[in-house]
Amino acid sequence: MISLMSVEVERKFVFSADTLKKLDEIGAVCVGQQQFQDQYFDTPQFNLTLRDMWLRKRKGCWELKCSMAELSRAKETGGEQFKAAALCTRYKEITNLPEIQLRVQEVIKDRDTETSPLLQDESWLSTMNLVCFADFTTVRRSFTLEEEGVQIDLDQADFGYQVGEVEVVVPQGGDMQSALERIDRTAQKLGLTGDKRVEGKMHVYLKRNHPEHYAKLLSERIL
Ligand code: V4E
């Protein structure tokens, strides 16, 4: 199957009331606020998330986020550029449902699944033994910083956690290095000084609601 896949590069950050002021000062433009529900699915054995694959339904659409080779070697090499890159995550984003089903089936292939999943309904979930393990709603304010071509999201999750992210979507074959540099420059403009990765919504959700799943992902160094 020929597919065009984009890579989402992002850096999360802790934000405060001050961040809004800062966004305004650097010329970021608010492009809207939205609310969405995320439902994440996995097998009861966590076959997907233990491979750093995140299947979710958002606004009626299916999305699968798959890890790229993380920049672990870069982290060890040191250097400012590599340090900045190590603060970013890179995930392939697949939104084409037949391809999502194919990828999931590859992982769960030891199970006796049907060869052609039904696309019309959601019976493929039970066929592949997928159950919802996380369900939460986010209010997101989005900004763009045109000069860097980045999007900045400020998320407030309904379970009482807020987190920001600077994000660039790189089309297949696009310039990854440039994306990392634009994210780093934006972070500097926003005055983000932290050198540690910030926990995403899922970290906090799992820690609170599924501590065993969380511990497993931590020990496998997925989270
Ligand atoms: C990739 C991933 C998960 C799936 C959710 O990804 P995330 O970017 O955190 O959520 P969200 O709502 O901001 O998605 P968007 O709207 O940007 O597509 S859950 C955990 N991971 C892995 C992961 C990780 N290991 N480290 C960090 C900092 N983030 C995510």
PDB file of C-alpha atoms and ligand atoms in Angstrom:
ATOM      1  CA  MET A   1       0.000   0.000   0.000  1.00  0.00           C
ATOM      2  CA  ILE A   2       1.444   3.362  -0.967  1.00  0.00           C
ATOM      3  CA  SER A   3       0.792   5.930   1.661  1.00  0.00           C
ATOM      4  CA  LEU A   4       1.924   9.417   2.409  1.00  0.00           C
ATOM      5  CA  MET A   5       2.712   9.814   6.026  1.00  0.00           C
ATOM      6  CA  SER A   6       3.503  12.928   7.915  1.00  0.00           C
ATOM      7  CA  VAL A   7       5.669  13.127  10.996  1.00  0.00           C
ATOM      8  CA  GLU A   8       4.571  15.184  13.947  1.00  0.00           C
ATOM      9  CA  VAL A   9       7.500  16.770  15.761  1.00  0.00           C
ATOM     10  CA  GLU A  10       6.669  18.385  19.052  1.00  0.00           C
ATOM     11  CA  ARG A  11       8.031  19.750  22.260  1.00  0.00           C
ATOM     12  CA  LYS A  12       5.836  19.939  25.318  1.00  0.00           C
ATOM     13  CA  PHE A  13       6.157  22.641  27.918  1.00  0.00           C
ATOM     14  CA  VAL A  14       4.660  23.797  31.185  1.00  0.00           C
ATOM     15  CA  PHE A  15       2.612  26.939  30.719  1.00  0.00           C
ATOM     16  CA  SER A  16       1.231  29.629  33.002  1.00  0.00           C
ATOM     17  CA  ALA A  17      -0.835  32.815  32.697  1.00  0.00           C
ATOM     18  CA  ASP A  18       2.390  34.496  31.646  1.00  0.00           C
ATOM     19  CA  THR A  19       2.596  32.327  28.527  1.00  0.00           C
ATOM     20  CA  LEU A  20      -0.365  34.127  26.942  1.00  0.00           C
ATOM     21  CA  LYS A  21       1.387  37.455  27.381  1.00  0.00           C
ATOM     22  CA  LYS A  22       4.571  36.002  25.926  1.00  0.00           C
ATOM     23  CA  LEU A  23       2.734  34.561  22.915  1.00  0.00           C
ATOM     24  CA  ASP A  24       1.280  37.981  22.198  1.00  0.00           C
ATOM     25  CA  GLU A  25       4.683  39.660  22.583  1.00  0.00           C
ATOM     26  CA  ILE A  26       6.430  37.377  20.103  1.00  0.00           C
ATOM     27  CA  GLY A  27       3.661  37.830  17.540  1.00  0.00           C
ATOM     28  CA  ALA A  28       1.884  34.482  17.816  1.00  0.00           C
ATOM     29  CA  VAL A  29      -1.686  34.675  16.538  1.00  0.00           C
ATOM     30  CA  CYS A  30      -4.567  32.822  18.166  1.00  0.00           C
ATOM     31  CA  VAL A  31      -6.266  30.703  15.518  1.00  0.00           C
ATOM     32  CA  GLY A  32      -9.027  29.342  17.697  1.00  0.00           C
ATOM     33  CA  GLN A  33     -10.236  27.287  20.589  1.00  0.00           C
ATOM     34  CA  GLN A  34     -11.772  23.855  20.347  1.00  0.00           C
ATOM     35  CA  GLN A  35     -12.892  21.057  22.580  1.00  0.00           C
ATOM     36  CA  PHE A  36     -12.451  17.402  21.706  1.00  0.00           C
ATOM     37  CA  GLN A  37     -12.779  14.002  23.277  1.00  0.00           C
ATOM     38  CA  ASP A  38      -9.998  11.450  22.890  1.00  0.00           C
ATOM     39  CA  GLN A  39     -10.611   7.734  23.261  1.00  0.00           C
ATOM     40  CA  TYR A  40      -7.501   5.566  23.228  1.00  0.00           C
ATOM     41  CA  PHE A  41      -7.594   1.848  22.443  1.00  0.00           C
ATOM     42  CA  ASP A  42      -5.284  -1.105  23.064  1.00  0.00           C
ATOM     43  CA  THR A  43      -5.497  -4.812  23.757  1.00  0.00           C
ATOM     44  CA  PRO A  44      -5.796  -5.841  27.427  1.00  0.00           C
ATOM     45  CA  GLN A  45      -2.126  -6.932  27.126  1.00  0.00           C
ATOM     46  CA  PHE A  46      -1.129  -3.464  25.841  1.00  0.00           C
ATOM     47  CA  ASN A  47       0.315  -4.828  22.587  1.00  0.00           C
ATOM     48  CA  LEU A  48       0.155  -1.410  20.922  1.00  0.00           C
ATOM     49  CA  THR A  49       1.310   1.008  23.598  1.00  0.00           C
ATOM     50  CA  LEU A  50       4.184  -1.291  24.614  1.00  0.00           C
ATOM     51  CA  ARG A  51       5.393  -0.767  21.024  1.00  0.00           C
ATOM     52  CA  ASP A  52       4.853   2.976  21.405  1.00  0.00           C
ATOM     53  CA  MET A  53       1.810   2.881  19.100  1.00  0.00           C
ATOM     54  CA  TRP A  54      -1.137   5.052  20.110  1.00  0.00           C
ATOM     55  CA  LEU A  55      -4.534   4.365  18.560  1.00  0.00           C
ATOM     56  CA  ARG A  56      -7.198   6.938  19.196  1.00  0.00           C
ATOM     57  CA  LYS A  57     -10.515   8.279  18.030  1.00  0.00           C
ATOM     58  CA  ARG A  58     -10.838  12.052  18.011  1.00  0.00           C
ATOM     59  CA  LYS A  59     -13.750  13.980  16.549  1.00  0.00           C
ATOM     60  CA  GLY A  60     -15.012  10.846  14.836  1.00  0.00           C
ATOM     61  CA  CYS A  61     -11.682  10.151  13.077  1.00  0.00           C
ATOM     62  CA  TRP A  62      -9.193   7.372  13.736  1.00  0.00           C
ATOM     63  CA  GLU A  63      -5.529   8.221  14.211  1.00  0.00           C
ATOM     64  CA  LEU A  64      -2.520   6.030  14.864  1.00  0.00           C
ATOM     65  CA  LYS A  65       0.660   7.573  16.196  1.00  0.00           C
ATOM     66  CA  CYS A  66       3.751   5.395  15.789  1.00  0.00           C
ATOM     67  CA  SER A  67       7.105   6.201  17.247  1.00  0.00           C
ATOM     68  CA  MET A  68      10.022   7.087  14.981  1.00  0.00           C
ATOM     69  CA  ALA A  69      13.485   6.035  16.091  1.00  0.00           C
ATOM     70  CA  GLU A  70      13.910   8.341  19.016  1.00  0.00           C
ATOM     71  CA  LEU A  71      16.926  10.570  19.175  1.00  0.00           C
ATOM     72  CA  SER A  72      18.578   8.548  21.918  1.00  0.00           C
ATOM     73  CA  ARG A  73      21.979   8.518  20.274  1.00  0.00           C
ATOM     74  CA  ALA A  74      21.799  12.260  19.788  1.00  0.00           C
ATOM     75  CA  LYS A  75      21.098  12.595  23.504  1.00  0.00           C
ATOM     76  CA  GLU A  76      24.319  10.782  24.340  1.00  0.00           C
ATOM     77  CA  THR A  77      26.385  12.741  21.857  1.00  0.00           C
ATOM     78  CA  GLY A  78      25.655  15.996  23.665  1.00  0.00           C
ATOM     79  CA  GLY A  79      25.881  19.424  22.063  1.00  0.00           C
ATOM     80  CA  GLU A  80      23.277  22.188  22.135  1.00  0.00           C
ATOM     81  CA  GLN A  81      21.576  21.165  18.917  1.00  0.00           C
ATOM     82  CA  PHE A  82      21.211  17.587  20.106  1.00  0.00           C
ATOM     83  CA  LYS A  83      19.986  18.644  23.509  1.00  0.00           C
ATOM     84  CA  ALA A  84      17.237  20.654  21.818  1.00  0.00           C
ATOM     85  CA  ALA A  85      16.340  17.713  19.577  1.00  0.00           C
ATOM     86  CA  ALA A  86      16.173  15.377  22.571  1.00  0.00           C
ATOM     87  CA  LEU A  87      13.379  17.516  24.051  1.00  0.00           C
ATOM     88  CA  CYS A  88      11.227  16.769  21.008  1.00  0.00           C
ATOM     89  CA  THR A  89       9.186  13.701  20.202  1.00  0.00           C
ATOM     90  CA  ARG A  90       8.687  12.469  16.662  1.00  0.00           C
ATOM     91  CA  TYR A  91       5.704  10.342  15.733  1.00  0.00           C
ATOM     92  CA  LYS A  92       4.403   9.144  12.399  1.00  0.00           C
ATOM     93  CA  GLU A  93       0.757   9.997  12.103  1.00  0.00           C
ATOM     94  CA  ILE A  94      -1.514   7.653  10.156  1.00  0.00           C
ATOM     95  CA  THR A  95      -5.103   8.704   9.540  1.00  0.00           C
ATOM     96  CA  ASN A  96      -6.129   6.329   6.771  1.00  0.00           C
ATOM     97  CA  LEU A  97      -8.360   3.707   8.429  1.00  0.00           C
ATOM     98  CA  PRO A  98      -7.478   0.684   6.225  1.00  0.00           C
ATOM     99  CA  GLU A  99      -3.804   1.400   6.836  1.00  0.00           C
ATOM    100  CA  ILE A 100      -4.370   1.805  10.575  1.00  0.00           C
ATOM    101  CA  GLN A 101      -6.146  -1.561  10.623  1.00  0.00           C
ATOM    102  CA  LEU A 102      -3.306  -3.162   8.681  1.00  0.00           C
ATOM    103  CA  ARG A 103      -0.677  -1.837  11.084  1.00  0.00           C
ATOM    104  CA  VAL A 104      -2.639  -2.889  14.133  1.00  0.00           C
ATOM    105  CA  GLN A 105      -3.248  -6.310  12.627  1.00  0.00           C
ATOM    106  CA  GLU A 106       0.492  -6.747  12.025  1.00  0.00           C
ATOM    107  CA  VAL A 107       1.105  -6.246  15.731  1.00  0.00           C
ATOM    108  CA  ILE A 108      -1.728  -8.496  16.836  1.00  0.00           C
ATOM    109  CA  LYS A 109      -1.131 -11.085  14.122  1.00  0.00           C
ATOM    110  CA  ASP A 110      -0.754 -13.954  16.557  1.00  0.00           C
ATOM    111  CA  ARG A 111      -4.464 -13.593  17.115  1.00  0.00           C
ATOM    112  CA  ASP A 112      -6.823 -15.266  14.693  1.00  0.00           C
ATOM    113  CA  THR A 113      -8.189 -12.102  13.139  1.00  0.00           C
ATOM    114  CA  GLU A 114     -10.269 -11.743  10.030  1.00  0.00           C
ATOM    115  CA  THR A 115      -8.316 -10.921   6.896  1.00  0.00           C
ATOM    116  CA  SER A 116     -10.548  -8.099   5.726  1.00  0.00           C
ATOM    117  CA  PRO A 117     -11.795  -6.021   8.606  1.00  0.00           C
ATOM    118  CA  LEU A 118     -15.158  -4.360   8.152  1.00  0.00           C
ATOM    119  CA  LEU A 119     -14.699  -0.683   7.492  1.00  0.00           C
ATOM    120  CA  GLN A 120     -18.307   0.339   7.853  1.00  0.00           C
ATOM    121  CA  ASP A 121     -18.667  -0.183  11.573  1.00  0.00           C
ATOM    122  CA  GLU A 122     -16.507  -0.641  14.595  1.00  0.00           C
ATOM    123  CA  SER A 123     -16.582  -4.413  14.779  1.00  0.00           C
ATOM    124  CA  TRP A 124     -12.880  -4.420  13.882  1.00  0.00           C
ATOM    125  CA  LEU A 125     -12.191  -3.245  17.444  1.00  0.00           C
ATOM    126  CA  SER A 126     -13.591  -6.370  19.031  1.00  0.00           C
ATOM    127  CA  THR A 127     -12.166  -8.536  16.244  1.00  0.00           C
ATOM    128  CA  MET A 128      -8.722  -7.248  17.147  1.00  0.00           C
ATOM    129  CA  ASN A 129      -9.470  -7.360  20.869  1.00  0.00           C
ATOM    130  CA  LEU A 130      -9.134  -3.612  21.272  1.00  0.00           C
ATOM    131  CA  VAL A 131     -10.677  -1.905  24.265  1.00  0.00           C
ATOM    132  CA  CYS A 132     -10.795   1.700  25.350  1.00  0.00           C
ATOM    133  CA  PHE A 133      -8.285   2.382  28.129  1.00  0.00           C
ATOM    134  CA  ALA A 134      -8.378   6.185  28.245  1.00  0.00           C
ATOM    135  CA  ASP A 135     -11.189   8.634  27.631  1.00  0.00           C
ATOM    136  CA  PHE A 136     -10.865  12.332  28.313  1.00  0.00           C
ATOM    137  CA  THR A 137     -11.780  15.731  26.938  1.00  0.00           C
ATOM    138  CA  THR A 138      -9.408  18.573  26.145  1.00  0.00           C
ATOM    139  CA  VAL A 139      -9.991  22.276  25.642  1.00  0.00           C
ATOM    140  CA  ARG A 140      -7.270  23.473  23.255  1.00  0.00           C
ATOM    141  CA  ARG A 141      -6.266  27.017  22.375  1.00  0.00           C
ATOM    142  CA  SER A 142      -4.130  27.121  19.229  1.00  0.00           C
ATOM    143  CA  PHE A 143      -1.696  29.758  18.038  1.00  0.00           C
ATOM    144  CA  THR A 144       0.569  30.082  15.035  1.00  0.00           C
ATOM    145  CA  LEU A 145       3.917  31.769  14.855  1.00  0.00           C
ATOM    146  CA  GLU A 146       4.145  32.481  11.185  1.00  0.00           C
ATOM    147  CA  GLU A 147       7.818  33.443  11.030  1.00  0.00           C
ATOM    148  CA  GLU A 148       8.768  29.959  12.275  1.00  0.00           C
ATOM    149  CA  GLY A 149       5.903  28.019  10.714  1.00  0.00           C
ATOM    150  CA  VAL A 150       5.003  26.362  14.010  1.00  0.00           C
ATOM    151  CA  GLN A 151       1.767  25.774  15.882  1.00  0.00           C
ATOM    152  CA  ILE A 152       1.518  26.254  19.605  1.00  0.00           C
ATOM    153  CA  ASP A 153      -1.263  24.496  21.517  1.00  0.00           C
ATOM    154  CA  LEU A 154      -2.284  25.152  25.087  1.00  0.00           C
ATOM    155  CA  ASP A 155      -4.252  22.154  26.357  1.00  0.00           C
ATOM    156  CA  GLN A 156      -6.453  21.880  29.417  1.00  0.00           C
ATOM    157  CA  ALA A 157      -7.573  18.297  30.051  1.00  0.00           C
ATOM    158  CA  ASP A 158     -10.761  17.574  31.992  1.00  0.00           C
ATOM    159  CA  PHE A 159      -8.900  15.553  34.620  1.00  0.00           C
ATOM    160  CA  GLY A 160      -7.075  18.668  35.806  1.00  0.00           C
ATOM    161  CA  TYR A 161      -3.823  18.791  33.899  1.00  0.00           C
ATOM    162  CA  GLN A 162      -2.594  21.449  31.521  1.00  0.00           C
ATOM    163  CA  VAL A 163       0.296  21.291  29.097  1.00  0.00           C
ATOM    164  CA  GLY A 164       1.536  23.266  26.118  1.00  0.00           C
ATOM    165  CA  GLU A 165       3.218  22.054  22.946  1.00  0.00           C
ATOM    166  CA  VAL A 166       5.135  23.570  20.071  1.00  0.00           C
ATOM    167  CA  GLU A 167       4.465  21.490  17.002  1.00  0.00           C
ATOM    168  CA  VAL A 168       5.513  21.127  13.379  1.00  0.00           C
ATOM    169  CA  VAL A 169       4.044  18.594  10.988  1.00  0.00           C
ATOM    170  CA  VAL A 170       6.712  17.464   8.529  1.00  0.00           C
ATOM    171  CA  PRO A 171       5.394  15.860   5.353  1.00  0.00           C
ATOM    172  CA  GLN A 172       7.079  12.686   4.162  1.00  0.00           C
ATOM    173  CA  GLY A 173      10.516  13.581   2.820  1.00  0.00           C
ATOM    174  CA  GLY A 174      10.348  16.989   4.495  1.00  0.00           C
ATOM    175  CA  ASP A 175      13.150  18.710   6.349  1.00  0.00           C
ATOM    176  CA  MET A 176      13.295  17.284   9.873  1.00  0.00           C
ATOM    177  CA  GLN A 177      16.335  19.306  10.911  1.00  0.00           C
ATOM    178  CA  SER A 178      14.627  22.552  10.007  1.00  0.00           C
ATOM    179  CA  ALA A 179      11.555  21.518  12.040  1.00  0.00           C
ATOM    180  CA  LEU A 180      13.706  20.837  15.105  1.00  0.00           C
ATOM    181  CA  GLU A 181      15.447  24.186  14.714  1.00  0.00           C
ATOM    182  CA  ARG A 182      12.181  26.099  14.310  1.00  0.00           C
ATOM    183  CA  ILE A 183      10.769  24.446  17.426  1.00  0.00           C
ATOM    184  CA  ASP A 184      13.938  25.271  19.369  1.00  0.00           C
ATOM    185  CA  ARG A 185      13.901  28.918  18.260  1.00  0.00           C
ATOM    186  CA  THR A 186      10.228  29.192  19.230  1.00  0.00           C
ATOM    187  CA  ALA A 187      10.979  27.683  22.641  1.00  0.00           C
ATOM    188  CA  GLN A 188      13.719  30.266  23.137  1.00  0.00           C
ATOM    189  CA  LYS A 189      11.403  33.091  22.108  1.00  0.00           C
ATOM    190  CA  LEU A 190       8.863  31.845  24.634  1.00  0.00           C
ATOM    191  CA  GLY A 191      11.569  31.780  27.273  1.00  0.00           C
ATOM    192  CA  LEU A 192      11.273  28.042  27.862  1.00  0.00           C
ATOM    193  CA  THR A 193      14.332  27.164  29.827  1.00  0.00           C
ATOM    194  CA  GLY A 194      13.550  23.659  31.077  1.00  0.00           C
ATOM    195  CA  ASP A 195      15.879  20.941  29.882  1.00  0.00           C
ATOM    196  CA  LYS A 196      13.636  18.038  30.913  1.00  0.00           C
ATOM    197  CA  ARG A 197      10.882  16.464  28.887  1.00  0.00           C
ATOM    198  CA  VAL A 198       7.490  17.543  30.170  1.00  0.00           C
ATOM    199  CA  GLU A 199       4.812  14.922  30.845  1.00  0.00           C
ATOM    200  CA  GLY A 200       2.019  14.714  28.302  1.00  0.00           C
ATOM    201  CA  LYS A 201      -1.655  14.301  29.143  1.00  0.00           C
ATOM    202  CA  MET A 202      -1.420  10.536  28.788  1.00  0.00           C
ATOM    203  CA  HIS A 203       1.417  10.265  31.329  1.00  0.00           C
ATOM    204  CA  VAL A 204      -0.708  11.913  33.971  1.00  0.00           C
ATOM    205  CA  TYR A 205      -3.905  10.114  32.969  1.00  0.00           C
ATOM    206  CA  LEU A 206      -2.293   6.662  33.156  1.00  0.00           C
ATOM    207  CA  LYS A 207      -0.419   7.425  36.351  1.00  0.00           C
ATOM    208  CA  ARG A 208      -3.735   8.280  37.994  1.00  0.00           C
ATOM    209  CA  ASN A 209      -6.096   5.790  36.378  1.00  0.00           C
ATOM    210  CA  HIS A 210      -3.984   2.791  35.339  1.00  0.00           C
ATOM    211  CA  PRO A 211      -0.871   2.732  37.541  1.00  0.00           C
ATOM    212  CA  GLU A 212       0.082  -0.800  36.458  1.00  0.00           C
ATOM    213  CA  HIS A 213      -0.091   0.027  32.758  1.00  0.00           C
ATOM    214  CA  TYR A 214       1.841   3.205  33.513  1.00  0.00           C
ATOM    215  CA  ALA A 215       4.561   1.329  35.430  1.00  0.00           C
ATOM    216  CA  LYS A 216       4.932  -1.147  32.563  1.00  0.00           C
ATOM    217  CA  LEU A 217       5.349   1.627  29.989  1.00  0.00           C
ATOM    218  CA  LEU A 218       7.871   3.348  32.237  1.00  0.00           C
ATOM    219  CA  SER A 219       9.911   0.215  32.719  1.00  0.00           C
ATOM    220  CA  GLU A 220       9.904  -0.392  28.949  1.00  0.00           C
ATOM    221  CA  ARG A 221      10.993   3.243  28.563  1.00  0.00           C
ATOM    222  CA  ILE A 222       8.005   4.099  26.382  1.00  0.00           C
ATOM    223  CA  LEU A 223       6.969   6.965  28.650  1.00  0.00           C
TER     224      LEU A 223
HETATM  225  C1  V4E B   1       2.617   9.712  21.365  1.00  0.00           C
HETATM  226  C2  V4E B   1       2.084   9.496  22.714  1.00  0.00           C
HETATM  227  C3  V4E B   1       0.754   9.538  22.996  1.00  0.00           C
HETATM  228  C4  V4E B   1      -0.353   9.830  22.085  1.00  0.00           C
HETATM  229  C5  V4E B   1      -0.810  11.206  22.344  1.00  0.00           C
HETATM  230  O1  V4E B   1       0.161  12.060  21.922  1.00  0.00           O
HETATM  231  P1  V4E B   1       0.292  13.531  22.488  1.00  0.00           P
HETATM  232  O2  V4E B   1       1.065  14.319  21.518  1.00  0.00           O
HETATM  233  O3  V4E B   1       0.815  13.481  23.861  1.00  0.00           O
HETATM  234  O4  V4E B   1      -1.231  14.018  22.604  1.00  0.00           O
HETATM  235  P2  V4E B   1      -1.941  15.277  21.962  1.00  0.00           P
HETATM  236  O5  V4E B   1      -3.314  15.302  22.471  1.00  0.00           O
HETATM  237  O6  V4E B   1      -1.118  16.504  22.244  1.00  0.00           O
HETATM  238  O7  V4E B   1      -1.936  14.947  20.427  1.00  0.00           O
HETATM  239  P3  V4E B   1      -1.887  15.916  19.151  1.00  0.00           P
HETATM  240  O8  V4E B   1      -3.156  16.717  19.151  1.00  0.00           O
HETATM  241  O9  V4E B   1      -0.662  16.789  19.291  1.00  0.00           O
HETATM  242  O10 V4E B   1      -1.795  14.965  17.995  1.00  0.00           O
HETATM  243  S1  V4E B   1       0.507   9.227  24.618  1.00  0.00           S
HETATM  244  C6  V4E B   1       2.142   9.036  24.896  1.00  0.00           C
HETATM  245  N1  V4E B   1       2.851   9.217  23.802  1.00  0.00           N
HETATM  246  C7  V4E B   1       4.273   9.121  23.861  1.00  0.00           C
HETATM  247  C8  V4E B   1       4.873  10.398  24.389  1.00  0.00           C
HETATM  248  C9  V4E B   1       6.096  10.369  25.067  1.00  0.00           C
HETATM  249  N2  V4E B   1       6.741   9.224  25.252  1.00  0.00           N
HETATM  250  N3  V4E B   1       6.651  11.522  25.553  1.00  0.00           N
HETATM  251  C10 V4E B   1       6.007  12.692  25.382  1.00  0.00           C
HETATM  252  C11 V4E B   1       6.614  13.961  25.930  1.00  0.00           C
HETATM  253  N4  V4E B   1       4.846  12.762  24.733  1.00  0.00           N
HETATM  254  C12 V4E B   1       4.282  11.634  24.235  1.00  0.00           C
END
